[in-house]
CSV table of N, CA and C and ligand atoms in Angstrom, one decimal:
chain,number,residue,atom,x,y,z
A,1,MET,N,120.9,104.4,90.3
A,1,MET,CA,119.6,104.9,90.0
A,1,MET,C,119.0,105.2,91.5
A,2,LYS,N,118.3,106.5,91.8
A,2,LYS,CA,117.8,106.8,93.0
A,2,LYS,C,116.3,106.6,92.8
A,3,THR,N,115.7,105.8,93.6
A,3,THR,CA,114.3,105.4,93.7
A,3,THR,C,113.4,105.9,95.0
A,4,ILE,N,112.6,106.6,94.5
A,4,ILE,CA,111.8,107.4,95.7
A,4,ILE,C,110.3,106.6,95.7
A,5,ILE,N,110.0,106.4,96.9
A,5,ILE,CA,108.6,105.9,97.0
A,5,ILE,C,107.6,107.0,97.9
A,6,THR,N,106.3,106.7,97.4
A,6,THR,CA,105.5,107.7,98.2
A,6,THR,C,104.1,106.7,98.2
A,7,TYR,N,103.0,107.3,99.1
A,7,TYR,CA,101.7,106.6,99.0
A,7,TYR,C,100.5,107.7,99.1
A,8,GLY,N,99.6,107.2,98.7
A,8,GLY,CA,98.2,108.2,98.8
A,8,GLY,C,97.1,107.8,98.0
A,9,THR,N,96.0,108.1,98.4
A,9,THR,CA,94.6,108.1,97.6
A,9,THR,C,94.7,108.5,96.2
A,10,PHE,N,95.3,110.0,96.2
A,10,PHE,CA,95.2,110.6,94.8
A,10,PHE,C,93.9,110.8,94.4
A,11,ASP,N,92.7,111.2,95.1
A,11,ASP,CA,91.4,111.1,94.3
A,11,ASP,C,91.2,112.7,93.9
A,12,LEU,N,90.5,112.8,92.7
A,12,LEU,CA,90.2,114.2,92.2
A,12,LEU,C,91.7,114.8,92.4
A,13,ILE,N,92.4,114.4,91.3
A,13,ILE,CA,93.8,115.0,91.3
A,13,ILE,C,93.8,116.5,91.3
A,14,HIS,N,94.7,116.8,92.2
A,14,HIS,CA,94.8,118.4,92.0
A,14,HIS,C,96.3,118.9,92.2
A,15,ALA,N,96.5,120.5,92.2
A,15,ALA,CA,97.9,120.8,92.2
A,15,ALA,C,98.7,120.5,93.4
A,16,GLY,N,98.0,120.1,94.5
A,16,GLY,CA,98.8,119.8,95.7
A,16,GLY,C,99.2,118.4,95.6
A,17,HIS,N,98.7,117.5,94.9
A,17,HIS,CA,99.2,116.1,94.5
A,17,HIS,C,100.2,116.4,93.6
A,18,ILE,N,100.0,117.3,92.5
A,18,ILE,CA,101.3,117.4,91.4
A,18,ILE,C,102.5,117.8,91.8
A,19,HIS,N,102.4,118.9,93.0
A,19,HIS,CA,103.3,119.6,93.6
A,19,HIS,C,104.2,118.5,94.4
A,20,LEU,N,103.5,117.5,95.0
A,20,LEU,CA,104.2,116.6,95.8
A,20,LEU,C,104.9,115.7,94.9
A,21,LEU,N,104.2,115.3,93.8
A,21,LEU,CA,104.9,114.2,92.9
A,21,LEU,C,106.0,114.8,92.4
A,22,ARG,N,105.9,116.0,91.8
A,22,ARG,CA,107.0,116.6,91.1
A,22,ARG,C,108.2,116.8,91.9
A,23,ARG,N,108.0,117.2,93.3
A,23,ARG,CA,109.2,117.4,94.2
A,23,ARG,C,109.9,116.2,94.6
A,24,ALA,N,108.9,115.1,94.9
A,24,ALA,CA,109.5,113.8,95.1
A,24,ALA,C,110.4,113.1,94.0
A,25,LYS,N,110.0,113.5,92.7
A,25,LYS,CA,110.6,112.8,91.4
A,25,LYS,C,111.9,113.7,91.5
A,26,GLU,N,111.9,115.0,91.5
A,26,GLU,CA,113.2,115.8,91.6
A,26,GLU,C,114.2,115.4,92.5
A,27,MET,N,113.9,114.8,93.4
A,27,MET,CA,115.1,114.2,94.5
A,27,MET,C,115.7,112.9,93.9
A,28,GLY,N,115.2,112.2,92.9
A,28,GLY,CA,115.8,111.2,92.3
A,28,GLY,C,115.5,110.9,90.7
A,29,ASP,N,115.6,109.3,90.6
A,29,ASP,CA,115.5,109.1,89.1
A,29,ASP,C,114.1,108.4,88.7
A,30,TYR,N,113.6,107.7,89.9
A,30,TYR,CA,112.1,106.8,89.5
A,30,TYR,C,111.6,106.9,90.8
A,31,LEU,N,110.2,107.2,90.4
A,31,LEU,CA,109.3,107.4,91.3
A,31,LEU,C,108.1,106.4,91.6
A,32,ILE,N,107.9,105.8,92.7
A,32,ILE,CA,107.1,104.7,92.9
A,32,ILE,C,106.0,105.2,93.6
A,33,VAL,N,104.8,105.2,93.0
A,33,VAL,CA,103.5,105.6,93.9
A,33,VAL,C,102.6,104.3,94.3
A,34,GLY,N,102.4,104.3,95.7
A,34,GLY,CA,101.6,103.2,96.1
A,34,GLY,C,100.3,103.8,96.2
A,35,ILE,N,99.3,103.6,95.7
A,35,ILE,CA,97.9,104.1,95.4
A,35,ILE,C,96.8,103.3,96.4
A,36,SER,N,96.2,103.9,97.2
A,36,SER,CA,95.2,103.2,98.2
A,36,SER,C,94.3,102.3,97.3
A,37,THR,N,93.9,101.3,97.8
A,37,THR,CA,92.8,100.6,97.0
A,37,THR,C,91.4,101.0,97.6
A,38,ASP,N,90.5,100.9,97.2
A,38,ASP,CA,89.2,101.2,97.8
A,38,ASP,C,88.9,100.5,99.0
A,39,GLU,N,89.4,99.3,99.2
A,39,GLU,CA,89.3,98.7,100.6
A,39,GLU,C,90.1,99.3,101.6
A,40,PHE,N,91.3,99.7,101.3
A,40,PHE,CA,92.2,100.3,102.2
A,40,PHE,C,91.7,101.7,102.5
A,41,ASN,N,91.2,102.3,101.7
A,41,ASN,CA,90.4,103.8,101.9
A,41,ASN,C,89.8,103.6,103.2
A,42,LYS,N,88.8,102.4,103.1
A,42,LYS,CA,87.8,102.5,104.1
A,42,LYS,C,88.7,102.3,105.4
A,43,LEU,N,89.8,101.8,105.5
A,43,LEU,CA,90.5,101.8,106.7
A,43,LEU,C,91.0,103.1,107.3
A,44,LYS,N,91.2,104.1,106.0
A,44,LYS,CA,91.7,105.4,106.3
A,44,LYS,C,90.3,106.3,106.5
A,45,ASN,N,89.1,105.7,106.6
A,45,ASN,CA,87.9,106.3,106.7
A,45,ASN,C,87.6,107.3,105.5
A,46,LYS,N,88.1,107.0,104.5
A,46,LYS,CA,88.0,107.8,103.1
A,46,LYS,C,87.3,107.1,102.1
A,47,GLU,N,86.6,107.7,101.5
A,47,GLU,CA,85.8,107.1,100.3
A,47,GLU,C,86.1,108.2,99.1
A,48,ALA,N,86.8,107.5,98.1
A,48,ALA,CA,87.2,108.2,96.9
A,48,ALA,C,86.2,108.3,95.8
A,49,TYR,N,86.1,109.3,95.3
A,49,TYR,CA,85.0,109.6,94.1
A,49,TYR,C,85.4,108.6,93.1
A,50,HIS,N,86.9,108.7,92.6
A,50,HIS,CA,87.0,107.6,91.4
A,50,HIS,C,87.5,106.3,91.9
A,51,SER,N,87.2,105.3,91.2
A,51,SER,CA,87.7,104.1,91.6
A,51,SER,C,89.1,103.7,91.4
A,52,PHE,N,89.7,102.8,92.3
A,52,PHE,CA,91.1,102.4,92.3
A,52,PHE,C,91.7,102.5,90.6
A,53,GLU,N,90.8,101.7,90.0
A,53,GLU,CA,91.3,101.6,88.5
A,53,GLU,C,91.6,102.9,88.0
A,54,ASP,N,90.5,104.0,88.3
A,54,ASP,CA,90.6,105.2,87.6
A,54,ASP,C,91.7,106.0,88.2
A,55,ARG,N,91.9,105.9,89.5
A,55,ARG,CA,92.7,106.7,90.3
A,55,ARG,C,94.2,106.2,89.6
A,56,LYS,N,94.3,104.8,89.5
A,56,LYS,CA,95.7,104.2,88.9
A,56,LYS,C,95.8,104.7,87.6
A,57,LEU,N,94.9,104.8,86.7
A,57,LEU,CA,95.2,105.3,85.1
A,57,LEU,C,95.6,106.7,85.3
A,58,ILE,N,94.9,107.5,86.1
A,58,ILE,CA,95.3,109.1,86.2
A,58,ILE,C,96.6,109.2,86.5
A,59,LEU,N,96.9,108.5,87.7
A,59,LEU,CA,98.4,108.7,88.3
A,59,LEU,C,99.4,108.0,87.2
A,60,GLU,N,99.1,107.0,86.6
A,60,GLU,CA,100.1,106.8,85.6
A,60,GLU,C,100.4,107.6,84.3
A,61,ALA,N,99.4,108.5,84.1
A,61,ALA,CA,99.5,109.6,83.1
A,61,ALA,C,100.1,110.7,83.6
A,62,ILE,N,100.6,110.7,84.6
A,62,ILE,CA,101.4,111.9,85.3
A,62,ILE,C,102.9,111.8,85.1
A,63,ARG,N,103.5,112.7,84.4
A,63,ARG,CA,104.8,112.6,83.9
A,63,ARG,C,105.9,112.2,85.0
A,64,TYR,N,105.5,112.6,86.4
A,64,TYR,CA,106.4,112.4,87.3
A,64,TYR,C,106.5,110.9,88.0
A,65,VAL,N,105.5,110.4,87.7
A,65,VAL,CA,105.0,108.8,88.1
A,65,VAL,C,105.7,107.6,87.3
A,66,ASP,N,106.8,107.1,87.7
A,66,ASP,CA,107.1,105.8,86.8
A,66,ASP,C,106.5,104.6,87.2
A,67,HIS,N,106.0,104.2,88.4
A,67,HIS,CA,105.6,103.0,88.7
A,67,HIS,C,104.6,103.1,89.7
A,68,VAL,N,103.3,102.5,89.6
A,68,VAL,CA,102.1,102.6,90.7
A,68,VAL,C,101.9,101.2,91.0
A,69,ILE,N,101.8,101.1,92.4
A,69,ILE,CA,101.6,99.8,93.0
A,69,ILE,C,100.4,99.9,93.8
A,70,PRO,N,99.7,99.0,94.2
A,70,PRO,CA,98.4,99.2,95.3
A,70,PRO,C,99.1,99.2,96.6
A,71,GLU,N,98.3,100.2,97.3
A,71,GLU,CA,98.5,100.1,98.7
A,71,GLU,C,97.2,99.6,99.3
A,72,TYR,N,97.5,98.3,100.1
A,72,TYR,CA,96.3,97.8,100.6
A,72,TYR,C,96.4,97.5,101.9
A,73,SER,N,97.5,98.0,102.7
A,73,SER,CA,97.7,97.6,104.2
A,73,SER,C,98.4,99.0,104.8
A,74,TRP,N,98.4,99.2,106.0
A,74,TRP,CA,99.6,99.7,106.8
A,74,TRP,C,100.7,99.4,106.7
A,75,ASN,N,100.9,98.0,106.8
A,75,ASN,CA,102.2,97.2,106.9
A,75,ASN,C,102.9,96.9,105.8
A,76,GLN,N,102.7,97.5,104.7
A,76,GLN,CA,103.6,97.1,103.7
A,76,GLN,C,104.6,97.8,103.2
A,77,LYS,N,104.9,98.8,103.9
A,77,LYS,CA,105.8,100.0,103.6
A,77,LYS,C,107.3,99.4,103.6
A,78,ILE,N,107.6,98.6,104.6
A,78,ILE,CA,108.8,98.0,104.9
A,78,ILE,C,109.2,97.1,103.7
A,79,SER,N,108.4,96.2,103.4
A,79,SER,CA,108.7,95.2,102.4
A,79,SER,C,108.6,95.7,101.1
A,80,ASP,N,107.7,96.9,100.8
A,80,ASP,CA,107.7,97.6,99.6
A,80,ASP,C,109.4,98.2,99.4
A,81,VAL,N,109.8,98.9,100.3
A,81,VAL,CA,110.9,99.7,100.5
A,81,VAL,C,111.9,98.7,100.0
A,82,LYS,N,112.0,97.4,100.7
A,82,LYS,CA,113.0,96.5,100.4
A,82,LYS,C,112.9,95.7,98.8
A,83,GLU,N,111.7,95.6,98.7
A,83,GLU,CA,111.4,95.0,97.4
A,83,GLU,C,111.8,95.7,96.1
A,84,TYR,N,111.7,97.1,96.4
A,84,TYR,CA,111.7,98.1,95.3
A,84,TYR,C,113.1,99.0,95.4
A,85,HIS,N,113.7,98.5,96.4
A,85,HIS,CA,115.2,99.2,96.7
A,85,HIS,C,115.1,100.7,96.9
A,86,ALA,N,114.0,101.1,97.5
A,86,ALA,CA,113.6,102.6,97.9
A,86,ALA,C,114.6,103.1,98.2
A,87,ASP,N,115.1,104.3,98.0
A,87,ASP,CA,116.3,105.0,98.5
A,87,ASP,C,115.8,106.2,99.7
A,88,LEU,N,114.5,106.6,99.1
A,88,LEU,CA,113.9,107.7,99.5
A,88,LEU,C,112.4,107.3,99.8
A,89,PHE,N,111.9,107.7,101.0
A,89,PHE,CA,110.4,107.6,101.1
A,89,PHE,C,109.8,109.2,101.3
A,90,VAL,N,108.8,109.7,100.6
A,90,VAL,CA,108.5,110.9,100.6
A,90,VAL,C,107.1,110.9,100.8
A,91,MET,N,106.6,111.9,102.0
A,91,MET,CA,105.3,112.2,102.2
A,91,MET,C,104.9,113.7,102.4
A,92,GLY,N,103.7,114.2,102.5
A,92,GLY,CA,103.5,115.4,102.7
A,92,GLY,C,103.5,115.6,104.2
A,93,ASP,N,103.9,116.9,104.8
A,93,ASP,CA,104.0,116.8,106.3
A,93,ASP,C,102.9,116.7,107.2
A,94,ASP,N,101.8,116.5,106.6
A,94,ASP,CA,100.5,116.3,107.3
A,94,ASP,C,100.9,114.8,108.2
A,95,TRP,N,101.8,114.2,107.4
A,95,TRP,CA,102.2,112.7,107.9
A,95,TRP,C,103.4,112.9,108.5
A,96,LYS,N,104.0,114.1,108.9
A,96,LYS,CA,105.3,114.0,109.8
A,96,LYS,C,105.4,113.2,111.1
A,97,GLY,N,106.5,112.3,110.9
A,97,GLY,CA,106.7,111.5,112.1
A,97,GLY,C,106.1,110.1,112.0
A,98,HIS,N,105.0,110.1,111.3
A,98,HIS,CA,104.2,108.6,111.2
A,98,HIS,C,105.0,107.6,110.7
A,99,PHE,N,105.9,108.0,110.0
A,99,PHE,CA,106.6,107.1,109.1
A,99,PHE,C,108.1,106.8,109.3
A,100,ASP,N,108.4,107.4,110.6
A,100,ASP,CA,109.9,107.5,110.7
A,100,ASP,C,110.6,106.1,111.2
A,101,PHE,N,109.7,105.2,111.1
A,101,PHE,CA,110.2,103.6,111.4
A,101,PHE,C,110.8,103.2,110.2
A,102,LEU,N,110.5,104.0,109.1
A,102,LEU,CA,111.3,103.5,107.9
A,102,LEU,C,112.5,104.1,107.6
A,103,LYS,N,113.1,105.0,108.6
A,103,LYS,CA,114.5,105.6,108.6
A,103,LYS,C,115.5,104.4,108.9
A,104,GLU,N,115.1,103.2,109.2
A,104,GLU,CA,116.1,102.1,109.3
A,104,GLU,C,116.4,101.6,108.0
A,105,TYR,N,115.4,101.8,106.9
A,105,TYR,CA,115.5,101.1,105.4
A,105,TYR,C,115.7,102.1,104.6
A,106,CYS,N,115.4,103.2,104.9
A,106,CYS,CA,115.6,104.5,103.5
A,106,CYS,C,115.7,105.6,104.2
A,107,LYS,N,115.9,106.8,103.6
A,107,LYS,CA,115.8,108.1,103.9
A,107,LYS,C,114.3,108.6,104.1
A,108,VAL,N,113.9,109.2,104.8
A,108,VAL,CA,112.4,109.8,105.1
A,108,VAL,C,112.4,111.2,105.0
A,109,ILE,N,111.7,111.8,104.1
A,109,ILE,CA,111.3,113.1,104.2
A,109,ILE,C,109.9,113.7,103.8
A,110,TYR,N,109.6,114.6,104.8
A,110,TYR,CA,108.1,115.0,104.7
A,110,TYR,C,108.2,116.3,104.2
A,111,LEU,N,107.3,116.4,103.2
A,111,LEU,CA,107.5,117.8,102.5
A,111,LEU,C,106.2,118.7,102.8
A,112,PRO,N,106.4,119.9,102.7
A,112,PRO,CA,105.3,120.9,103.0
A,112,PRO,C,104.1,120.6,102.2
A,113,ARG,N,102.9,120.6,102.8
A,113,ARG,CA,101.7,120.4,101.9
A,113,ARG,C,101.6,121.7,101.2
A,114,THR,N,100.9,121.6,100.2
A,114,THR,CA,100.3,122.8,99.3
A,114,THR,C,99.2,123.3,99.9
A,115,GLU,N,99.4,124.5,100.4
A,115,GLU,CA,98.1,125.1,101.1
A,115,GLU,C,97.0,125.6,100.2
A,116,GLY,N,95.8,125.3,100.9
A,116,GLY,CA,94.5,125.9,100.2
A,116,GLY,C,93.8,124.9,99.1
A,117,ILE,N,94.4,123.8,98.9
A,117,ILE,CA,93.8,122.8,98.1
A,117,ILE,C,93.8,121.4,98.8
A,118,SER,N,92.5,120.7,98.7
A,118,SER,CA,92.5,119.3,99.2
A,118,SER,C,91.4,118.7,98.3
A,119,THR,N,91.3,117.5,98.6
A,119,THR,CA,90.2,116.9,97.7
A,119,THR,C,88.9,117.1,98.5
A,120,THR,N,89.0,117.2,99.9
A,120,THR,CA,87.7,117.3,100.7
A,120,THR,C,87.2,118.8,100.4
A,121,SER,N,88.3,119.6,100.2
A,121,SER,CA,87.6,121.1,99.8
A,121,SER,C,87.0,121.2,98.7
A,122,ILE,N,87.4,120.4,97.6
A,122,ILE,CA,86.8,120.1,96.3
A,122,ILE,C,85.3,119.7,96.5
A,123,LYS,N,85.4,118.6,97.2
A,123,LYS,CA,84.0,117.9,97.4
A,123,LYS,C,83.0,118.9,98.2
A,124,ASN,N,83.6,119.5,99.2
A,124,ASN,CA,82.6,120.5,99.6
A,124,ASN,C,82.1,121.5,98.7
A,125,HIS,N,83.2,122.2,98.1
A,125,HIS,CA,82.9,123.3,97.3
A,125,HIS,C,81.7,122.6,96.2
A,126,MET,N,82.0,121.7,95.6
A,126,MET,CA,81.0,121.1,94.5
A,126,MET,C,79.7,120.8,95.3
A,127,ASN,N,79.6,120.2,96.6
A,127,ASN,CA,78.3,120.0,97.1
A,127,ASN,C,77.5,121.1,97.5
A,128,ASN,N,78.2,122.4,97.7
A,128,ASN,CA,77.6,123.6,97.8
A,128,ASN,C,76.8,124.1,96.8
A,129,LYS,N,77.5,123.9,95.6
A,129,LYS,CA,77.1,124.6,94.5
A,129,LYS,C,75.8,123.9,93.7
A,130,TRP,N,75.8,122.6,94.0
A,130,TRP,CA,74.9,122.1,93.4
A,130,TRP,C,73.5,121.7,94.5
B,201,C2G,N1,99.1,116.6,99.6
B,201,C2G,C1,99.9,117.8,99.6
B,201,C2G,N2,99.3,118.9,99.6
B,201,C2G,C2,97.8,119.1,99.5
B,201,C2G,C3,97.2,117.7,99.7
B,201,C2G,C4,98.0,116.4,99.6
B,201,C2G,O1,101.4,117.8,99.5
B,201,C2G,N3,97.4,120.0,99.5
B,201,C2G,C5,99.9,115.4,99.6
B,201,C2G,C6,99.5,114.5,101.1
B,201,C2G,O2,100.6,115.0,102.0
B,201,C2G,C7,100.0,113.2,100.5
B,201,C2G,C8,99.9,112.9,98.8
B,201,C2G,O3,99.6,114.5,98.5
B,201,C2G,O4,101.6,113.1,100.6
B,201,C2G,C9,98.5,112.2,98.9
B,201,C2G,O5,97.6,112.9,99.6
B,201,C2G,P1,96.2,111.9,99.7
B,201,C2G,O6,95.9,111.3,98.3
B,201,C2G,O7,95.3,112.8,100.6
B,201,C2G,O8,97.1,110.8,100.6
B,201,C2G,P2,96.4,110.4,102.1
B,201,C2G,O9,95.0,109.9,102.1
B,201,C2G,O10,97.1,111.3,103.1
B,201,C2G,O11,97.3,108.9,101.9
B,201,C2G,O12,100.0,105.6,103.7
B,201,C2G,C10,100.0,106.8,103.5
B,201,C2G,C11,98.4,107.3,103.0
B,201,C2G,O13,98.3,106.4,101.9
B,201,C2G,C12,98.4,108.7,102.7
């Protein structure tokens, strides 16, 4: 069984997230997603609209996702890859190069981001409307 792992905030789920999750899952059999906790988001200078619990609930309802774990630190990826025996780490290419240190432990693939959509653009659009 080929296990894939990826990480993110996944706030205000949109087509870009779904395309990423679908492509990641299509590369193997079992997709684990590390979803950023609200505390970790602060370290990423991000403030999600949905709580960690709701973002986790939504991710777990997506057909491509097999297991969701909390992402609480920048330093947990090596131990996660070992613990879950991940064969492949996948991220959007806005992160290209950032996680190459994982190449010692698993395959690392950066996928092209889906153009024209982002949580930030959704928030900005809604703010301008009301
Ligand atoms: N993504 C994408 N296309 C978009 C938007 C996002 O492919 N239009 C991808 C990102 O590249 C990432 C995933 O969807 O791989 C989740 O995106 P975010 O929730 O924005 O994740 P991010 O805040 O970048 O957190 O340790 C890694 C970090 O937790 C990644």
